[in-house]
mmCIF file of C-alpha atoms in Angstrom:
data_model
loop_
_atom_site.group_PDB
_atom_site.id
_atom_site.type_symbol
_atom_site.label_atom_id
_atom_site.label_comp_id
_atom_site.label_asym_id
_atom_site.label_seq_id
_atom_site.Cartn_x
_atom_site.Cartn_y
_atom_site.Cartn_z
ATOM 1 C CA MET A 1 0.000 0.000 0.000
ATOM 2 C CA ALA A 2 1.274 3.466 -0.882
ATOM 3 C CA LYS A 3 -0.150 6.661 0.621
ATOM 4 C CA PHE A 4 0.713 9.685 -1.493
ATOM 5 C CA LYS A 5 1.111 13.316 -0.530
ATOM 6 C CA ILE A 6 0.850 15.914 -3.293
ATOM 7 C CA TYR A 7 2.984 18.966 -3.988
ATOM 8 C CA ASN A 8 2.460 21.766 -6.487
ATOM 9 C CA ILE A 9 5.722 22.607 -8.293
ATOM 10 C CA GLN A 10 5.519 25.849 -10.255
ATOM 11 C CA LEU A 11 7.744 27.871 -12.551
ATOM 12 C CA LEU A 12 6.061 31.269 -12.338
ATOM 13 C CA PRO A 13 6.800 33.610 -15.275
ATOM 14 C CA THR A 14 8.222 37.037 -14.542
ATOM 15 C CA ASP A 15 8.024 40.185 -16.676
ATOM 16 C CA ASP A 16 7.114 39.174 -20.262
ATOM 17 C CA ALA A 17 7.925 35.459 -19.883
ATOM 18 C CA LYS A 18 5.346 32.831 -20.874
ATOM 19 C CA GLU A 19 4.177 29.671 -19.138
ATOM 20 C CA VAL A 20 6.668 26.808 -19.598
ATOM 21 C CA GLY A 21 3.900 24.254 -20.280
ATOM 22 C CA VAL A 22 4.183 20.469 -20.275
ATOM 23 C CA ALA A 23 7.440 20.502 -22.246
ATOM 24 C CA GLY A 24 9.012 22.898 -19.761
ATOM 25 C CA TYR A 25 8.082 20.858 -16.699
ATOM 26 C CA LYS A 26 9.302 17.647 -18.311
ATOM 27 C CA LYS A 27 12.557 19.427 -19.140
ATOM 28 C CA LEU A 28 12.854 20.456 -15.473
ATOM 29 C CA PHE A 29 12.737 16.790 -14.470
ATOM 30 C CA ALA A 30 14.915 15.645 -17.365
ATOM 31 C CA GLU A 31 17.598 18.057 -16.207
ATOM 32 C CA LEU A 32 17.147 16.767 -12.644
ATOM 33 C CA ARG A 33 17.670 13.220 -13.921
ATOM 34 C CA ASP A 34 20.854 14.181 -15.755
ATOM 35 C CA LEU A 35 22.297 16.229 -12.893
ATOM 36 C CA ASN A 36 21.507 13.478 -10.379
ATOM 37 C CA LYS A 37 23.167 10.863 -12.620
ATOM 38 C CA LYS A 38 26.260 13.053 -12.845
ATOM 39 C CA HIS A 39 26.515 13.260 -9.056
ATOM 40 C CA LEU A 40 25.905 9.529 -8.607
ATOM 41 C CA THR A 41 28.585 8.696 -11.172
ATOM 42 C CA SER A 42 31.118 11.055 -9.621
ATOM 43 C CA LYS A 43 30.086 9.934 -6.106
ATOM 44 C CA THR A 44 29.296 13.498 -5.049
ATOM 45 C CA HIS A 45 25.638 12.708 -4.344
ATOM 46 C CA LEU A 46 26.044 13.574 -0.641
ATOM 47 C CA ASP A 47 26.721 17.152 -1.709
ATOM 48 C CA PHE A 48 23.631 17.160 -3.947
ATOM 49 C CA HIS A 49 21.016 15.148 -2.052
ATOM 50 C CA TYR A 50 19.055 16.621 0.859
ATOM 51 C CA GLN A 51 20.404 15.834 4.319
ATOM 52 C CA ILE A 52 17.599 15.064 6.772
ATOM 53 C CA SER A 53 19.851 14.423 9.763
ATOM 54 C CA SER A 54 23.509 13.738 10.481
ATOM 55 C CA ASN A 55 23.711 10.731 8.154
ATOM 56 C CA ILE A 56 20.272 10.309 6.530
ATOM 57 C CA TYR A 57 19.695 11.638 3.013
ATOM 58 C CA ILE A 58 16.979 11.685 0.364
ATOM 59 C CA GLY A 59 17.307 12.302 -3.339
ATOM 60 C CA PRO A 60 15.963 11.258 -6.745
ATOM 61 C CA PHE A 61 17.122 7.937 -8.122
ATOM 62 C CA ASP A 62 15.434 6.813 -11.334
ATOM 63 C CA PHE A 63 13.133 8.417 -13.905
ATOM 64 C CA ASN A 64 10.750 7.393 -16.688
ATOM 65 C CA PHE A 65 8.975 9.755 -19.071
ATOM 66 C CA PRO A 66 5.622 8.395 -20.300
ATOM 67 C CA ALA A 67 3.407 10.824 -22.212
ATOM 68 C CA GLY A 68 2.452 13.750 -19.989
ATOM 69 C CA TYR A 69 4.104 12.353 -16.868
ATOM 70 C CA VAL A 70 7.362 11.602 -15.110
ATOM 71 C CA THR A 71 7.530 8.533 -12.877
ATOM 72 C CA GLY A 72 10.264 6.949 -10.837
ATOM 73 C CA HIS A 73 11.668 6.727 -7.345
ATOM 74 C CA PHE A 74 13.265 8.881 -4.739
ATOM 75 C CA VAL A 75 15.659 7.077 -2.445
ATOM 76 C CA ARG A 76 16.063 7.451 1.314
ATOM 77 C CA TYR A 77 19.273 6.066 2.784
ATOM 78 C CA ARG A 78 21.735 6.266 5.633
ATOM 79 C CA ASN A 79 25.309 7.003 4.726
ATOM 80 C CA THR A 80 27.980 5.121 6.640
ATOM 81 C CA GLU A 81 31.718 4.536 6.479
ATOM 82 C CA ASN A 82 31.685 1.321 8.491
ATOM 83 C CA VAL A 83 29.368 -1.681 8.740
ATOM 84 C CA THR A 84 30.042 -4.037 11.652
ATOM 85 C CA ASP A 85 28.781 -7.450 12.660
ATOM 86 C CA LEU A 86 26.358 -7.120 15.570
ATOM 87 C CA ALA A 87 27.514 -10.309 17.326
ATOM 88 C CA THR A 88 31.292 -9.948 17.018
ATOM 89 C CA GLY A 89 31.747 -6.224 16.456
ATOM 90 C CA LYS A 90 34.088 -6.980 13.551
ATOM 91 C CA SER A 91 34.109 -4.653 10.576
ATOM 92 C CA LEU A 92 32.310 -6.081 7.552
ATOM 93 C CA PHE A 93 32.763 -3.047 5.310
ATOM 94 C CA THR A 94 34.912 0.066 5.351
ATOM 95 C CA ALA A 95 34.290 2.670 2.667
ATOM 96 C CA LYS A 96 37.025 4.574 0.899
ATOM 97 C CA ARG A 97 37.826 7.925 2.443
ATOM 98 C CA GLY A 98 35.104 10.484 1.674
ATOM 99 C CA LYS A 99 32.908 8.036 -0.277
ATOM 100 C CA GLY A 100 30.739 6.297 2.292
ATOM 101 C CA GLY A 101 28.382 3.365 1.865
ATOM 102 C CA VAL A 102 24.616 3.069 2.047
ATOM 103 C CA VAL A 103 22.504 1.142 4.536
ATOM 104 C CA THR A 104 18.735 1.042 5.202
ATOM 105 C CA ARG A 105 18.022 2.130 1.643
ATOM 106 C CA ARG A 106 14.368 2.620 0.740
ATOM 107 C CA ASP A 107 13.058 3.277 -2.786
ATOM 108 C CA VAL A 108 9.970 5.525 -2.727
ATOM 109 C CA PRO A 109 7.718 5.903 -5.823
ATOM 110 C CA PHE A 110 6.647 9.247 -7.258
ATOM 111 C CA VAL A 111 4.498 10.451 -10.154
ATOM 112 C CA PHE A 112 4.736 13.964 -11.583
ATOM 113 C CA ASP A 113 1.866 15.262 -13.729
ATOM 114 C CA ALA A 114 3.616 17.657 -16.111
ATOM 115 C CA LYS A 115 0.352 19.288 -17.222
ATOM 116 C CA ARG A 116 -0.831 20.254 -13.756
ATOM 117 C CA HIS A 117 2.719 20.279 -12.287
ATOM 118 C CA PHE A 118 1.536 18.114 -9.365
ATOM 119 C CA LEU A 119 4.036 15.752 -7.745
ATOM 120 C CA ALA A 120 2.625 12.772 -5.819
ATOM 121 C CA ILE A 121 5.128 10.919 -3.642
ATOM 122 C CA ASP A 122 4.690 8.024 -1.236
ATOM 123 C CA SER A 123 4.693 9.170 2.395
ATOM 124 C CA ALA A 124 7.028 6.214 3.107
ATOM 125 C CA LEU A 125 9.745 8.773 2.406
ATOM 126 C CA GLU A 126 9.173 9.700 6.075
ATOM 127 C CA ILE A 127 10.015 13.386 5.932
ATOM 128 C CA ARG A 128 8.044 16.382 7.157
ATOM 129 C CA SER A 129 6.273 18.260 4.371
ATOM 130 C CA GLU A 130 8.173 21.501 4.977
ATOM 131 C CA ASN A 131 11.474 19.604 4.837
ATOM 132 C CA PHE A 132 10.511 17.894 1.583
ATOM 133 C CA ILE A 133 9.639 21.297 0.133
ATOM 134 C CA SER A 134 13.117 22.454 1.163
ATOM 135 C CA ALA A 135 14.569 19.339 -0.471
ATOM 136 C CA LEU A 136 12.771 19.975 -3.771
ATOM 137 C CA LEU A 137 13.868 23.615 -3.775
ATOM 138 C CA GLN A 138 17.469 22.560 -3.087
ATOM 139 C CA LEU A 139 17.402 19.978 -5.893
ATOM 140 C CA LEU A 140 15.531 22.021 -8.502
ATOM 141 C CA SER A 141 16.664 25.609 -7.891
ATOM 142 C CA PRO A 142 20.074 25.263 -9.615
ATOM 143 C CA ILE A 143 18.322 23.797 -12.669
ATOM 144 C CA ALA A 144 15.594 26.450 -12.734
ATOM 145 C CA SER A 145 18.108 29.295 -12.473
ATOM 146 C CA VAL A 146 20.065 28.015 -15.494
ATOM 147 C CA HIS A 147 17.294 26.745 -17.782
ATOM 148 C CA PHE A 148 14.379 28.976 -16.698
ATOM 149 C CA PRO A 149 16.010 32.283 -15.678
ATOM 150 C CA LYS A 150 12.806 34.259 -16.330
ATOM 151 C CA HIS A 151 10.739 32.105 -13.980
ATOM 152 C CA ASP A 152 10.497 31.820 -10.201
ATOM 153 C CA LEU A 153 10.418 28.320 -8.738
ATOM 154 C CA THR A 154 7.862 27.657 -5.969
ATOM 155 C CA VAL A 155 6.805 24.454 -4.213
ATOM 156 C CA ASN A 156 3.678 24.085 -2.062
ATOM 157 C CA LEU A 157 1.991 21.244 -0.245
ATOM 158 C CA ILE A 158 -1.580 20.609 -1.391
ATOM 159 C CA SER A 159 -3.773 20.688 1.710
ATOM 160 C CA LYS A 160 -7.372 19.628 2.283
ATOM 161 C CA PRO A 161 -9.897 22.373 1.534
ATOM 162 C CA ASN A 162 -12.473 20.645 3.730
ATOM 163 C CA GLY A 163 -10.244 21.126 6.782
ATOM 164 C CA LEU A 164 -10.600 24.871 6.368
ATOM 165 C CA GLU A 165 -14.341 24.622 5.792
ATOM 166 C CA ASN A 166 -14.643 22.782 9.107
ATOM 167 C CA VAL A 167 -13.028 25.796 10.792
ATOM 168 C CA PHE A 168 -15.622 28.122 9.254
ATOM 169 C CA ARG A 169 -18.458 25.826 10.399
ATOM 170 C CA THR A 170 -17.359 25.395 14.012
ATOM 171 C CA ALA A 171 -15.619 28.663 14.954
ATOM 172 C CA VAL A 172 -17.520 30.995 17.264
ATOM 173 C CA SER A 173 -14.745 33.622 17.150
ATOM 174 C CA TYR A 174 -11.261 34.170 15.764
ATOM 175 C CA LYS A 175 -7.993 35.431 17.195
ATOM 176 C CA THR A 176 -5.403 35.486 14.386
ATOM 177 C CA VAL A 177 -4.971 34.457 10.745
ATOM 178 C CA ALA A 178 -1.693 34.144 8.838
ATOM 179 C CA ILE A 179 -1.595 33.552 5.073
ATOM 180 C CA HIS A 180 1.365 32.982 2.755
ATOM 181 C CA LEU A 181 0.216 32.613 -0.835
ATOM 182 C CA ASN A 182 2.138 32.083 -4.073
ATOM 183 C CA GLY A 183 0.768 33.012 -7.473
ATOM 184 C CA PRO A 184 -0.658 30.271 -9.720
ATOM 185 C CA ASN A 185 0.250 28.767 -13.073
ATOM 186 C CA GLY A 186 -2.144 28.089 -15.924
ATOM 187 C CA ASP A 187 -5.898 27.750 -15.976
ATOM 188 C CA ASP A 188 -6.444 26.754 -12.340
ATOM 189 C CA ALA A 189 -6.473 30.421 -11.375
ATOM 190 C CA LEU A 190 -9.783 31.792 -10.108
ATOM 191 C CA ASP A 191 -10.798 34.870 -8.117
ATOM 192 C CA ILE A 192 -7.815 36.017 -5.971
ATOM 193 C CA LEU A 193 -5.426 33.670 -7.751
ATOM 194 C CA GLY A 194 -6.620 34.859 -11.141
ATOM 195 C CA GLU A 195 -5.879 38.461 -10.262
ATOM 196 C CA MET A 196 -2.430 37.460 -9.021
ATOM 197 C CA ARG A 197 -1.695 35.635 -12.270
ATOM 198 C CA GLU A 198 -2.949 38.448 -14.491
ATOM 199 C CA THR A 199 -0.842 41.057 -12.703
ATOM 200 C CA LYS A 200 2.171 38.709 -12.331
ATOM 201 C CA MET A 201 1.990 39.105 -8.562
ATOM 202 C CA GLN A 202 4.162 36.289 -7.199
ATOM 203 C CA LYS A 203 3.651 36.353 -3.425
ATOM 204 C CA LEU A 204 1.090 37.556 -0.912
ATOM 205 C CA ALA A 205 1.556 37.574 2.876
ATOM 206 C CA LEU A 206 -1.310 38.608 5.131
ATOM 207 C CA ASP A 207 -1.542 38.736 8.928
ATOM 208 C CA VAL A 208 -4.939 39.339 10.516
ATOM 209 C CA SER A 209 -5.287 39.900 14.256
ATOM 210 C CA ALA A 210 -7.953 40.881 16.752
ATOM 211 C CA GLY A 211 -5.335 42.413 19.012
ATOM 212 C CA SER A 212 -6.237 41.818 22.652
ATOM 213 C CA GLY A 213 -9.797 40.806 21.717
ATOM 214 C CA ARG A 214 -11.509 38.442 19.287
ATOM 215 C CA MET A 215 -13.141 38.686 15.881
ATOM 216 C CA LEU A 216 -16.721 37.395 15.875
ATOM 217 C CA ARG A 217 -16.339 36.547 12.208
ATOM 218 C CA LEU A 218 -13.770 36.791 9.430
ATOM 219 C CA PRO A 219 -14.211 39.344 6.643
ATOM 220 C CA GLU A 220 -15.347 37.682 3.420
ATOM 221 C CA PHE A 221 -12.234 38.831 1.543
ATOM 222 C CA VAL A 222 -10.075 36.991 4.119
ATOM 223 C CA LYS A 223 -12.160 33.838 3.635
ATOM 224 C CA ARG A 224 -11.735 34.119 -0.139
ATOM 225 C CA ILE A 225 -7.981 34.360 0.221
ATOM 226 C CA LEU A 226 -7.908 31.448 2.678
ATOM 227 C CA ARG A 227 -9.855 29.308 0.190
ATOM 228 C CA SER A 228 -7.143 30.032 -2.389
ATOM 229 C CA VAL A 229 -4.401 28.541 -0.205
ATOM 230 C CA PRO A 230 -4.657 24.757 -0.884
ATOM 231 C CA GLY A 231 -1.939 24.006 -3.408
ATOM 232 C CA HIS A 232 -0.623 27.566 -3.498
ATOM 233 C CA GLY A 233 0.735 28.270 -0.024
ATOM 234 C CA TRP A 234 -0.071 27.767 3.637
ATOM 235 C CA SER A 235 -2.234 29.326 6.321
ATOM 236 C CA THR A 236 -2.843 29.182 10.047
ATOM 237 C CA VAL A 237 -5.988 30.205 11.915
ATOM 238 C CA SER A 238 -6.335 30.621 15.679
ATOM 239 C CA TYR A 239 -10.011 30.298 16.596
ATOM 240 C CA PHE A 240 -12.423 29.290 19.376
ATOM 241 C CA VAL A 241 -15.064 26.539 19.464
ATOM 242 C CA GLN A 242 -17.702 25.717 22.058
ATOM 243 C CA ASP A 243 -17.317 22.629 24.247
ATOM 244 C CA GLY A 244 -19.345 21.016 26.986
ATOM 245 C CA GLU A 245 -22.949 20.001 27.590
ATOM 246 C CA PRO A 246 -25.865 22.443 27.078
ATOM 247 C CA GLY A 247 -25.886 24.890 29.981
ATOM 248 C CA GLU A 248 -22.189 24.255 30.661
ATOM 249 C CA ARG A 249 -20.780 25.683 27.454
ATOM 250 C CA ARG A 250 -17.178 26.838 27.486
ATOM 251 C CA GLU A 251 -14.934 28.015 24.703
ATOM 252 C CA ARG A 252 -11.732 26.243 23.723
ATOM 253 C CA GLN A 253 -8.993 27.646 21.499
ATOM 254 C CA GLN A 254 -7.956 25.655 18.434
ATOM 255 C CA ILE A 255 -5.177 26.077 15.873
ATOM 256 C CA TYR A 256 -5.685 25.195 12.211
ATOM 257 C CA ASP A 257 -2.485 24.773 10.170
ATOM 258 C CA SER A 258 -2.905 23.806 6.513
ATOM 259 C CA ARG A 259 0.590 22.266 6.524
ATOM 260 C CA GLU A 260 -0.646 19.634 8.974
ATOM 261 C CA GLN A 261 -3.621 18.663 6.784
ATOM 262 C CA PRO A 262 -2.181 17.303 3.527
ATOM 263 C CA GLN A 263 -4.488 16.052 0.803
ATOM 264 C CA THR A 264 -3.601 12.384 0.296
ATOM 265 C CA PHE A 265 -4.702 9.340 -1.645
ATOM 266 C CA ILE A 266 -3.911 5.636 -1.384
ATOM 267 C CA VAL A 267 -3.095 3.182 -4.140
ATOM 268 C CA HIS A 268 -2.670 -0.503 -3.320
ATOM 269 C CA HIS A 269 -0.279 -2.740 -5.167
ATOM 270 C CA SER A 270 -2.292 -5.270 -7.136
ATOM 271 C CA GLY A 271 -1.650 -8.802 -8.292
ATOM 272 C CA LYS A 272 -3.059 -7.679 -11.636
ATOM 273 C CA ASP A 273 -0.067 -5.396 -12.164
ATOM 274 C CA PHE A 274 2.057 -7.146 -14.790
ATOM 275 C CA ALA A 275 4.758 -4.499 -14.475
ATOM 276 C CA GLU A 276 5.557 -1.524 -12.272
ATOM 277 C CA THR A 277 4.283 0.726 -15.054
ATOM 278 C CA ASP A 278 0.768 -0.562 -14.304
ATOM 279 C CA PHE A 279 1.054 0.631 -10.706
ATOM 280 C CA PHE A 280 2.364 4.022 -11.819
ATOM 281 C CA ALA A 281 -0.502 4.348 -14.321
ATOM 282 C CA ARG A 282 -3.051 3.819 -11.536
ATOM 283 C CA VAL A 283 -1.302 6.398 -9.350
ATOM 284 C CA ALA A 284 -1.422 8.840 -12.280
ATOM 285 C CA ARG A 285 -5.179 8.274 -12.685
ATOM 286 C CA ARG A 286 -5.792 8.967 -9.008
ATOM 287 C CA LEU A 287 -3.647 12.101 -9.221
ATOM 288 C CA GLU A 288 -5.756 13.321 -12.158
ATOM 289 C CA ASP A 289 -8.852 13.124 -9.931
ATOM 290 C CA ILE A 290 -7.476 15.551 -7.337
ATOM 291 C CA ASP A 291 -9.415 18.821 -7.537
ATOM 292 C CA ILE A 292 -8.247 21.754 -5.416
ATOM 293 C CA SER A 293 -10.545 24.325 -6.988
ATOM 294 C CA ILE A 294 -13.646 23.462 -4.957
ATOM 295 C CA ASP A 295 -14.518 24.314 -1.358
ATOM 296 C CA GLU A 296 -15.367 20.790 -0.314
ATOM 297 C CA ILE A 297 -13.325 17.632 -0.922
ATOM 298 C CA ALA A 298 -14.162 14.239 0.518
ATOM 299 C CA GLU A 299 -11.710 12.721 2.955
ATOM 300 C CA GLU A 300 -9.098 10.575 1.293
ATOM 301 C CA ASP A 301 -10.404 7.185 0.274
ATOM 302 C CA ASP A 302 -8.324 4.392 1.781
ATOM 303 C CA ALA A 303 -9.547 2.040 -0.903
ATOM 304 C CA ASP A 304 -7.900 1.974 -4.293
ATOM 305 C CA PRO A 305 -10.815 1.802 -6.765
ATOM 306 C CA ASP A 306 -8.703 0.000 -9.357
ATOM 307 C CA SER A 307 -7.754 -2.781 -6.961
ATOM 308 C CA ALA A 308 -11.353 -3.960 -6.810
ATOM 309 C CA LYS A 309 -11.646 -4.391 -10.543
#
């Protein structure tokens, strides 16, 4: 079973630049493939891959380019210079100076939709969303600066719109709101996002506060901006809900953070898969079904609809 998180990778045009389109996003990943291969061959991958902790790294590993998509694996591994036998303590492996070896390697599947620039990656990568965003920016920024100098690279987690709607339904008052929003690519731009795209506005940061008091409701323009966040940034809302039995009502403060509510979907491996490409094709179909333009999205379905066929 693979549970996928989704990230929106964008090359936002500046000045008079145009959208890069499917060809541009596939080129971004083709250049990533080539640069990664160069580092693996020269054994400088530790300088290129993202370091999670003192000796744990993640990075891309293999790539395939079916029509409209990029599929493959990221790899998570622990770098080590020495491997010893647990029982005797004797050294089983000693790496050459500066090279290191790999233990506890894990290959993690991903699918990138080049049309919508959505990247779905198995959460088995075991990395916090904000750290994976940092990893993607570290890996892709050198490529974007060389091959797309008139575009700004952004990466955002796609969060659940229905988590925000639950806040609006249950809140009796609000304390603070923080919004960090990036401009959109392509035709998914509506309302606030559409205006940002048309004016080539790249970033919007908004802090709303009730000071020492509370807001009984949020202004509609703030709600509209908040509804634009999934897939294009992140937001936090500090609000109050009512608890307790009737007659004993009390208010309790809650914190909503879109970064803690990722939109996910699950695809099970199937005995009907004759090759790994069949599994990737089913992941791609599920990714196509993700819609971040509506206010309400059902909770992720733990069942893979294709596995029942």
